[in-house]
PDB file of C-alpha atoms in Angstrom:
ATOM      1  CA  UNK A   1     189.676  98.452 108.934  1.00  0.00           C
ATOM      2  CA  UNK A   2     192.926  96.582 108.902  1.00  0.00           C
ATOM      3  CA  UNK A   3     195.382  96.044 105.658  1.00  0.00           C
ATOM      4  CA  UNK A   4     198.055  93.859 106.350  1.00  0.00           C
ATOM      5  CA  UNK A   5     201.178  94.291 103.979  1.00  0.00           C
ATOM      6  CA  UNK A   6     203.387  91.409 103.879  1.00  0.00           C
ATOM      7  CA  UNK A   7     206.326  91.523 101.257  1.00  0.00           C
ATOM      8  CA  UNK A   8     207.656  87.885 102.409  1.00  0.00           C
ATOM      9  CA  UNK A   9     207.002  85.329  99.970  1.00  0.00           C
ATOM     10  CA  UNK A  10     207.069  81.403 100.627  1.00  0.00           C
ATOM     11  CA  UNK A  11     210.829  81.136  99.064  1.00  0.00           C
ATOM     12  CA  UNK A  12     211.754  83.889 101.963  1.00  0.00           C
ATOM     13  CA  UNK A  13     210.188  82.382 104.901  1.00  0.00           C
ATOM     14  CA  UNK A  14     211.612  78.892 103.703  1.00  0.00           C
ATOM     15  CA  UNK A  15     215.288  80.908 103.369  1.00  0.00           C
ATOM     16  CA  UNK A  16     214.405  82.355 106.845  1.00  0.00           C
ATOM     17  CA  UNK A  17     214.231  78.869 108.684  1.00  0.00           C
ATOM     18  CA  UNK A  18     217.505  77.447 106.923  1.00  0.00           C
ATOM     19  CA  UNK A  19     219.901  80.126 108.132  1.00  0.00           C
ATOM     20  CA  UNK A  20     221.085  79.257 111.491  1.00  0.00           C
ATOM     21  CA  UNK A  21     219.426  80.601 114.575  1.00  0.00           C
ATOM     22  CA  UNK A  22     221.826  83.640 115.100  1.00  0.00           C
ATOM     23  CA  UNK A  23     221.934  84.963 111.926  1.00  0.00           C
ATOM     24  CA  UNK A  24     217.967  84.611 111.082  1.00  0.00           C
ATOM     25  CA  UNK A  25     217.697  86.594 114.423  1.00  0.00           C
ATOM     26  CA  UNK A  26     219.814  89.322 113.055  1.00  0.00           C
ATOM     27  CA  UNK A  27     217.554  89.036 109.553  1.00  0.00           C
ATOM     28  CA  UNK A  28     214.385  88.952 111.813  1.00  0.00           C
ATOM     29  CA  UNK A  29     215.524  92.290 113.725  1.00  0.00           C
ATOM     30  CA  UNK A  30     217.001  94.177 110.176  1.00  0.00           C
ATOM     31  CA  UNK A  31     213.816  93.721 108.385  1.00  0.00           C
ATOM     32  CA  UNK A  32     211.693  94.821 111.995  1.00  0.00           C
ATOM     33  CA  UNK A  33     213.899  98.224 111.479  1.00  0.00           C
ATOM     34  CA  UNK A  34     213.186  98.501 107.675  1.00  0.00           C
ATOM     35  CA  UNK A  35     209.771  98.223 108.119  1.00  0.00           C
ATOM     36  CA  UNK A  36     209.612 100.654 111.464  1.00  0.00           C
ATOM     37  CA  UNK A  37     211.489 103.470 109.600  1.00  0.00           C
ATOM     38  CA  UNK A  38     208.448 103.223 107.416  1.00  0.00           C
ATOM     39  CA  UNK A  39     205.384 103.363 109.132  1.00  0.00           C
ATOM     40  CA  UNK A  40     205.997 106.486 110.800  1.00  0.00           C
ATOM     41  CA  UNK A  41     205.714 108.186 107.185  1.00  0.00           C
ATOM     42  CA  UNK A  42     202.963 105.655 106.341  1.00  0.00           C
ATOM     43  CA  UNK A  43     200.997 106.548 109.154  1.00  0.00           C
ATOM     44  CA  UNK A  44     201.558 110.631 108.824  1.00  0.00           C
ATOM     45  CA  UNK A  45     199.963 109.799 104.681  1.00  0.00           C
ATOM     46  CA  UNK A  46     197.704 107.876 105.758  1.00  0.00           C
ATOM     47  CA  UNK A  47     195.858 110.713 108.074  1.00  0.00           C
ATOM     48  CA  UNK A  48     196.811 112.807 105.552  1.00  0.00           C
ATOM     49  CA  UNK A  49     194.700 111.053 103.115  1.00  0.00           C
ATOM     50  CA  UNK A  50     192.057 110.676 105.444  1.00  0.00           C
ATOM     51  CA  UNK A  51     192.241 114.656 106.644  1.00  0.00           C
ATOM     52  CA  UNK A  52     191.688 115.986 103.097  1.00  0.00           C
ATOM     53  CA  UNK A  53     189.275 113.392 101.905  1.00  0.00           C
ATOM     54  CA  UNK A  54     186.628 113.946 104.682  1.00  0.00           C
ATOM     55  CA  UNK A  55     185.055 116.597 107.013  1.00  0.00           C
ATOM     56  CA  UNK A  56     186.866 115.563 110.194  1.00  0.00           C
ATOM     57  CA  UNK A  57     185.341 116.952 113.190  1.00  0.00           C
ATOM     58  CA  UNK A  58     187.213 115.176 116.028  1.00  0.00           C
ATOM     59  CA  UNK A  59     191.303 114.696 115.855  1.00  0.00           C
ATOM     60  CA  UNK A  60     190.888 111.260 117.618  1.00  0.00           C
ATOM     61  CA  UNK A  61     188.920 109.900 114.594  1.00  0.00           C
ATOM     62  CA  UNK A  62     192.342 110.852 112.903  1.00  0.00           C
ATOM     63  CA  UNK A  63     194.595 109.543 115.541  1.00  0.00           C
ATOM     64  CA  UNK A  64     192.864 106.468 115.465  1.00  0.00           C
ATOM     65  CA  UNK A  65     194.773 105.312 112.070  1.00  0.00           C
ATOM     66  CA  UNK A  66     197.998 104.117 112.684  1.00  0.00           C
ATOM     67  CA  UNK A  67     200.892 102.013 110.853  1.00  0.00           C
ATOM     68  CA  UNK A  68     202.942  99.732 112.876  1.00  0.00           C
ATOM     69  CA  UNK A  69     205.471  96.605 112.484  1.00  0.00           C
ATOM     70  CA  UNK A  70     204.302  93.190 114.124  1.00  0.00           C
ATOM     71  CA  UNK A  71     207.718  91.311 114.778  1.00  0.00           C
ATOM     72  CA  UNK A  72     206.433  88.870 117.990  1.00  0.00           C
ATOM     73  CA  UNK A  73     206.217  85.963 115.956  1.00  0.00           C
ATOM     74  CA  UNK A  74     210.575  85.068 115.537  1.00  0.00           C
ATOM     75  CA  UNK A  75     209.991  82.355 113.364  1.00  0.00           C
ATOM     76  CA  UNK A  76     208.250  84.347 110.931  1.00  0.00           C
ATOM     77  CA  UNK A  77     209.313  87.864 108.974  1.00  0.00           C
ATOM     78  CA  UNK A  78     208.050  90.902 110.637  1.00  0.00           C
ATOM     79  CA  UNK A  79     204.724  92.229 108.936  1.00  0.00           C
ATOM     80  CA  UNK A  80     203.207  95.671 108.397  1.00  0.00           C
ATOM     81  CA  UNK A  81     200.096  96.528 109.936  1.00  0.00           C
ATOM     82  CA  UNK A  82     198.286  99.746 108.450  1.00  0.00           C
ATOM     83  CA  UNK A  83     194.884 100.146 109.999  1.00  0.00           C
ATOM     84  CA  UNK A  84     192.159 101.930 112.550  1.00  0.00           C
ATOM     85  CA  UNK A  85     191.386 101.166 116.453  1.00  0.00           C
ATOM     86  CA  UNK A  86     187.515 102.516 115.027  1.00  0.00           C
ATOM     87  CA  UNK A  87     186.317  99.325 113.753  1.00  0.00           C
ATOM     88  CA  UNK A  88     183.149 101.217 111.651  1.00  0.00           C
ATOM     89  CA  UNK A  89     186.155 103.830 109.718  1.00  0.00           C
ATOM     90  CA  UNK A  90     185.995 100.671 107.277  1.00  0.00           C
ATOM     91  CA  UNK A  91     183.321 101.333 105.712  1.00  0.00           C
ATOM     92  CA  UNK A  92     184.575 104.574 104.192  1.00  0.00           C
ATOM     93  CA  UNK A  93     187.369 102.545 101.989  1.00  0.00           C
ATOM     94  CA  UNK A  94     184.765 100.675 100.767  1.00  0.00           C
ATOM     95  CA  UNK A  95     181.374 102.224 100.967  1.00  0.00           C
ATOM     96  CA  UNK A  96     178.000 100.966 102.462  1.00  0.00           C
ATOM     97  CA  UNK A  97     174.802 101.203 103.799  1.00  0.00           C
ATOM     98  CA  UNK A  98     173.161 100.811 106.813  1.00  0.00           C
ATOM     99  CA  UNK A  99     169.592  99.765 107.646  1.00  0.00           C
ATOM    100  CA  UNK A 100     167.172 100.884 110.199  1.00  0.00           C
ATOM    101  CA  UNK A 101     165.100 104.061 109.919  1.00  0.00           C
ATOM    102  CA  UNK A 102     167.419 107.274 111.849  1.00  0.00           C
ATOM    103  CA  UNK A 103     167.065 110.817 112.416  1.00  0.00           C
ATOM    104  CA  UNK A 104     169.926 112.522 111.107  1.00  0.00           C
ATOM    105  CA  UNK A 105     170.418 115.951 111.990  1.00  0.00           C
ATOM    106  CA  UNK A 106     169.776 118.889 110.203  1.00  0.00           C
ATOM    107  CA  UNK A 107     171.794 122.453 109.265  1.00  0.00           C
ATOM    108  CA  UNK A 108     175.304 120.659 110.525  1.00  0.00           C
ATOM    109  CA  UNK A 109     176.989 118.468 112.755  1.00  0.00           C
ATOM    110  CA  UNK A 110     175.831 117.090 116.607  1.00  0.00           C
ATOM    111  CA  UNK A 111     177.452 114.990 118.793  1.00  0.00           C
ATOM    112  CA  UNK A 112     175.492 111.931 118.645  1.00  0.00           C
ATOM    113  CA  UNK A 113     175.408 111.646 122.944  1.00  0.00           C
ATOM    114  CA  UNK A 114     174.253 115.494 123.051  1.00  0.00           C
ATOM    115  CA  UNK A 115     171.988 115.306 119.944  1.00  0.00           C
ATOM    116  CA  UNK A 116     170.035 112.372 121.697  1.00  0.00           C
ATOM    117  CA  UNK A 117     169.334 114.182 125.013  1.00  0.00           C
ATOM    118  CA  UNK A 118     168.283 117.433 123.131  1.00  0.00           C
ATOM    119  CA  UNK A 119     166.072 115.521 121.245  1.00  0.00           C
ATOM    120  CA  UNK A 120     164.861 113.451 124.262  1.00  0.00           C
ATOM    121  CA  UNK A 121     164.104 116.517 126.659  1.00  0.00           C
ATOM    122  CA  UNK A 122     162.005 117.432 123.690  1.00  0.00           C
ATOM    123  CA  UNK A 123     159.800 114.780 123.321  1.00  0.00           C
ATOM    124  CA  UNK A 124     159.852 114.895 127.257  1.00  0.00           C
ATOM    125  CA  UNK A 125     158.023 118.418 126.885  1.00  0.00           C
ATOM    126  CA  UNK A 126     155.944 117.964 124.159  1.00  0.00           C
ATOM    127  CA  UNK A 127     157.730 120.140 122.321  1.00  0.00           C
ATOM    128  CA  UNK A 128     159.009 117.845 118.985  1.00  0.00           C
ATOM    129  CA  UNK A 129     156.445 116.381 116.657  1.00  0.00           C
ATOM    130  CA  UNK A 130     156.459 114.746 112.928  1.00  0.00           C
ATOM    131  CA  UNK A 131     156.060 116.488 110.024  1.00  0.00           C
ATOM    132  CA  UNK A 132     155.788 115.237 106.051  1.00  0.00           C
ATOM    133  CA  UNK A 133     157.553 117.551 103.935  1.00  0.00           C
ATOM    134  CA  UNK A 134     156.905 118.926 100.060  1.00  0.00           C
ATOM    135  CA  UNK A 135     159.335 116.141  98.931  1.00  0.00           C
ATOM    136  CA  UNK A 136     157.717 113.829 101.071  1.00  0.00           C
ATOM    137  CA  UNK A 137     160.329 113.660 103.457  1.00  0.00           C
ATOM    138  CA  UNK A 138     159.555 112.530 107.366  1.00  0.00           C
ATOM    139  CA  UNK A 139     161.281 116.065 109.099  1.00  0.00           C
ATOM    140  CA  UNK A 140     161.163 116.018 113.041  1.00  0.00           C
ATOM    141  CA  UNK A 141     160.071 119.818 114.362  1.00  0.00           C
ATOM    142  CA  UNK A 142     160.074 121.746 117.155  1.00  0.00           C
ATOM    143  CA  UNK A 143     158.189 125.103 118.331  1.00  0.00           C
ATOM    144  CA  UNK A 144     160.799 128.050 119.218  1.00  0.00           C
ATOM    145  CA  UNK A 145     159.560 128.430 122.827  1.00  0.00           C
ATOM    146  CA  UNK A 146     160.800 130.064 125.642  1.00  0.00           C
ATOM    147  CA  UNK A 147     160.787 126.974 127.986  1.00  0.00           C
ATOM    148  CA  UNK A 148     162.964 124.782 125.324  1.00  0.00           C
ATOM    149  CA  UNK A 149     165.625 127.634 124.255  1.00  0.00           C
ATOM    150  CA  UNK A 150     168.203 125.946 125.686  1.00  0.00           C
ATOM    151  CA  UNK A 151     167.869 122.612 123.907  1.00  0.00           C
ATOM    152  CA  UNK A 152     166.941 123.969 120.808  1.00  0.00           C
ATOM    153  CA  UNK A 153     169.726 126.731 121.172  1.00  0.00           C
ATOM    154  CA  UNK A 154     172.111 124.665 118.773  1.00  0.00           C
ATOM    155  CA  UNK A 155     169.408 123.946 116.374  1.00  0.00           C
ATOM    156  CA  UNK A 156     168.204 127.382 115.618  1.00  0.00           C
ATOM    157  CA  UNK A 157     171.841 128.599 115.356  1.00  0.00           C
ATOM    158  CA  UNK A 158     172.375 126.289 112.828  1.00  0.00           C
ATOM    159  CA  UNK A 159     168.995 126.693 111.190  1.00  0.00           C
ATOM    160  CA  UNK A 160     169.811 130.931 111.001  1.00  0.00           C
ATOM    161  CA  UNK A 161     173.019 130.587 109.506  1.00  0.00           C
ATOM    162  CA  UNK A 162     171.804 127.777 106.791  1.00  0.00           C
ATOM    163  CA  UNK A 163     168.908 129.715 105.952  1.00  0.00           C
ATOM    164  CA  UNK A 164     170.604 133.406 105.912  1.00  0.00           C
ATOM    165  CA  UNK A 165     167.836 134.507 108.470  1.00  0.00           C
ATOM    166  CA  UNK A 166     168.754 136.599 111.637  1.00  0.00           C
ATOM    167  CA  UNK A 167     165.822 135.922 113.903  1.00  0.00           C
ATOM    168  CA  UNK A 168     163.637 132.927 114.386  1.00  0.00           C
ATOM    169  CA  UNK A 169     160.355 134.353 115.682  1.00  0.00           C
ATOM    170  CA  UNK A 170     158.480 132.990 119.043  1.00  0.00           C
ATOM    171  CA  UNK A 171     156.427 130.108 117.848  1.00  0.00           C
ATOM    172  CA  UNK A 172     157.912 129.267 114.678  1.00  0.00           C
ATOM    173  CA  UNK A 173     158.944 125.724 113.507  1.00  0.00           C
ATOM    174  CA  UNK A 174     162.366 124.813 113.542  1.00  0.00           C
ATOM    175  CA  UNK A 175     163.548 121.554 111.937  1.00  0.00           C
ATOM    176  CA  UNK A 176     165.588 119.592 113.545  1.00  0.00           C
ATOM    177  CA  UNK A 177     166.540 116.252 112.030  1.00  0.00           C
ATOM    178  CA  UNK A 178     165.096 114.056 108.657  1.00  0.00           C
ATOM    179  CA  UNK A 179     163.759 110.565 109.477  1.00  0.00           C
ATOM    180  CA  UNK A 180     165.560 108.573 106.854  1.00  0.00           C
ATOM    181  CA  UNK A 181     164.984 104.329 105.850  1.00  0.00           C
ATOM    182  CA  UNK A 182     168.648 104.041 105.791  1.00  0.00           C
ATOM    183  CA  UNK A 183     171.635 105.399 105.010  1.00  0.00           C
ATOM    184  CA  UNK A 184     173.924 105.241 102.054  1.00  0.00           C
ATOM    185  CA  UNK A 185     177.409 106.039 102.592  1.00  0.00           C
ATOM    186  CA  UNK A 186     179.805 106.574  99.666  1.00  0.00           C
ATOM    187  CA  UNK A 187     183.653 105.303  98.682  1.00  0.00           C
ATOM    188  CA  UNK A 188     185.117 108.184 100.514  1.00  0.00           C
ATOM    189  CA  UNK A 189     189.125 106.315 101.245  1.00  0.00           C
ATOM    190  CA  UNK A 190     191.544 104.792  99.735  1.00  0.00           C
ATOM    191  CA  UNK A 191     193.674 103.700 101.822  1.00  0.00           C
ATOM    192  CA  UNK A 192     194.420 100.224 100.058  1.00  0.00           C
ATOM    193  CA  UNK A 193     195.953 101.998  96.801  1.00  0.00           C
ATOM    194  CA  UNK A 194     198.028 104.333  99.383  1.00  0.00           C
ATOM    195  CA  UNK A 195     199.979 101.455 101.259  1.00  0.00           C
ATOM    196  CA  UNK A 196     200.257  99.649  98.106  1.00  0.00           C
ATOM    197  CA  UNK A 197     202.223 102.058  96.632  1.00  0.00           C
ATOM    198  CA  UNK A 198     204.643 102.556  99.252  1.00  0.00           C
ATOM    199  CA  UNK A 199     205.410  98.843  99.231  1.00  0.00           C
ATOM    200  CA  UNK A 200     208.463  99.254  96.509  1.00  0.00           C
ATOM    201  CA  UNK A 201     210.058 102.022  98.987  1.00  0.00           C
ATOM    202  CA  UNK A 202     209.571  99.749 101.971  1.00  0.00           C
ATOM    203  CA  UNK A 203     211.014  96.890 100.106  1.00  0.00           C
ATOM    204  CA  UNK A 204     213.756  98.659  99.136  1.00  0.00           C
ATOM    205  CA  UNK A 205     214.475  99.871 102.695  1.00  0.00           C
ATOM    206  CA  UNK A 206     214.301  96.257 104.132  1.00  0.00           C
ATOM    207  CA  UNK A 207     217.166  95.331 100.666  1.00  0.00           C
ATOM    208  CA  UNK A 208     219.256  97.893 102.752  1.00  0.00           C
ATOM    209  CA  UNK A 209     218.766  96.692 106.142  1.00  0.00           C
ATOM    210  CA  UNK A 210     219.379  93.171 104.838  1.00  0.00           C
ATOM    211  CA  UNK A 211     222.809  94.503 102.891  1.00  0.00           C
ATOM    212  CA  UNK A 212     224.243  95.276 105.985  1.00  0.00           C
ATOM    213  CA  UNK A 213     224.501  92.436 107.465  1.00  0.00           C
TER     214      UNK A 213
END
């Protein structure tokens, strides 16, 4: 996800290349500032906004949204660059769906690394099978055996506490995960509407910076 916000218009680039080289250096470095004084607050809302709109379970997912000023370009004004190093996050500012048939987990989260090789050393036993549901959903089970407690230790936690039962008795069925066509993920950000409002602020910061001079 990247949102670029740019509050140069054609009329201040053109302004920008008539001033003479040493003073459109000090304009080029006085809006840089204005706009870097920003983004640290920027970036704080932003994970803010992302923190309290969705179950986060790692801080790097978090981390991964950042706000900062692109000023390389000399001949050009400095731009703000509000965005995420995870290239899928996008999809939650704007909603989606993905294709494919998936097992999704049940009774809370898995890593998705550790839920394949559970899942894996299960079908390497024997011990994980297909079964159709009452709603007609496509669940994938496993037997609570001795020789698989250690894969299916998660699972049955989970399955307990979702299910208010204290003990899953030898043999039983545990679900583990729902075989679903695809996956429809909701408008969860809004990320857009967030930077956009902070633009009169960071214009008026970069009014100051240019007052000075």
């Amino acid at each position: 996800m990247k949102i670029s916000i740019r509050i140069d218009s054609a009329a201040a680039r053109a302004q920008l290349r008539r001033w003479g080289g040493e003073f459109r250096e000090k304009v080029h470095k006085a809006v840089a500032r204005a706009m870097a004084s920003e983004a640290a607050e920027i970036k704080q809302e932003v994970r803010a906004h992302v923190a309290g709109k969705m179950a986060v379970a790692k801080k790097s997912f978090l981390k991964g949204f950042t706000a900062k000023v692109l000023a390389k370009d000399t001949k050009r004004l400095p731009a703000l660059y509000v965005g995420s190093r995870i290239p899928w996050s996008g999809v939650h500012e704007s909603g989606g769906q993905i294709g494919g048939r998936m097992l999704i987990p049940l009774h809370g989260r898995v890593g998705r690394k550790r839920f394949k090789a559970q899942v894996a050393e299960l079908m390497r036993g024997g011990n994980a099978y297909f079964v159709k549901n009452a709603k007609g959903n496509v669940v994938l089970m496993a037997e609570n055996i001795q020789e698989h407690d250690r894969p299916l230790a998660g699972f049955k936690r989970r399955y307990r506490k979702a299910e208010g039962v204290k003990r899953i008795k030898r043999g039983a069925d545990v679900p583990i995960a729902v075989l679903v066509p695809r996956v429809v993920l909701k408008k969860r950000l809004d990320v857009t509407r967030l930077v956009a409002g902070r633009i009169p602020r960071l214009a008026s910061a970069v009014q100051k910076q240019l007052e000075r001079l």
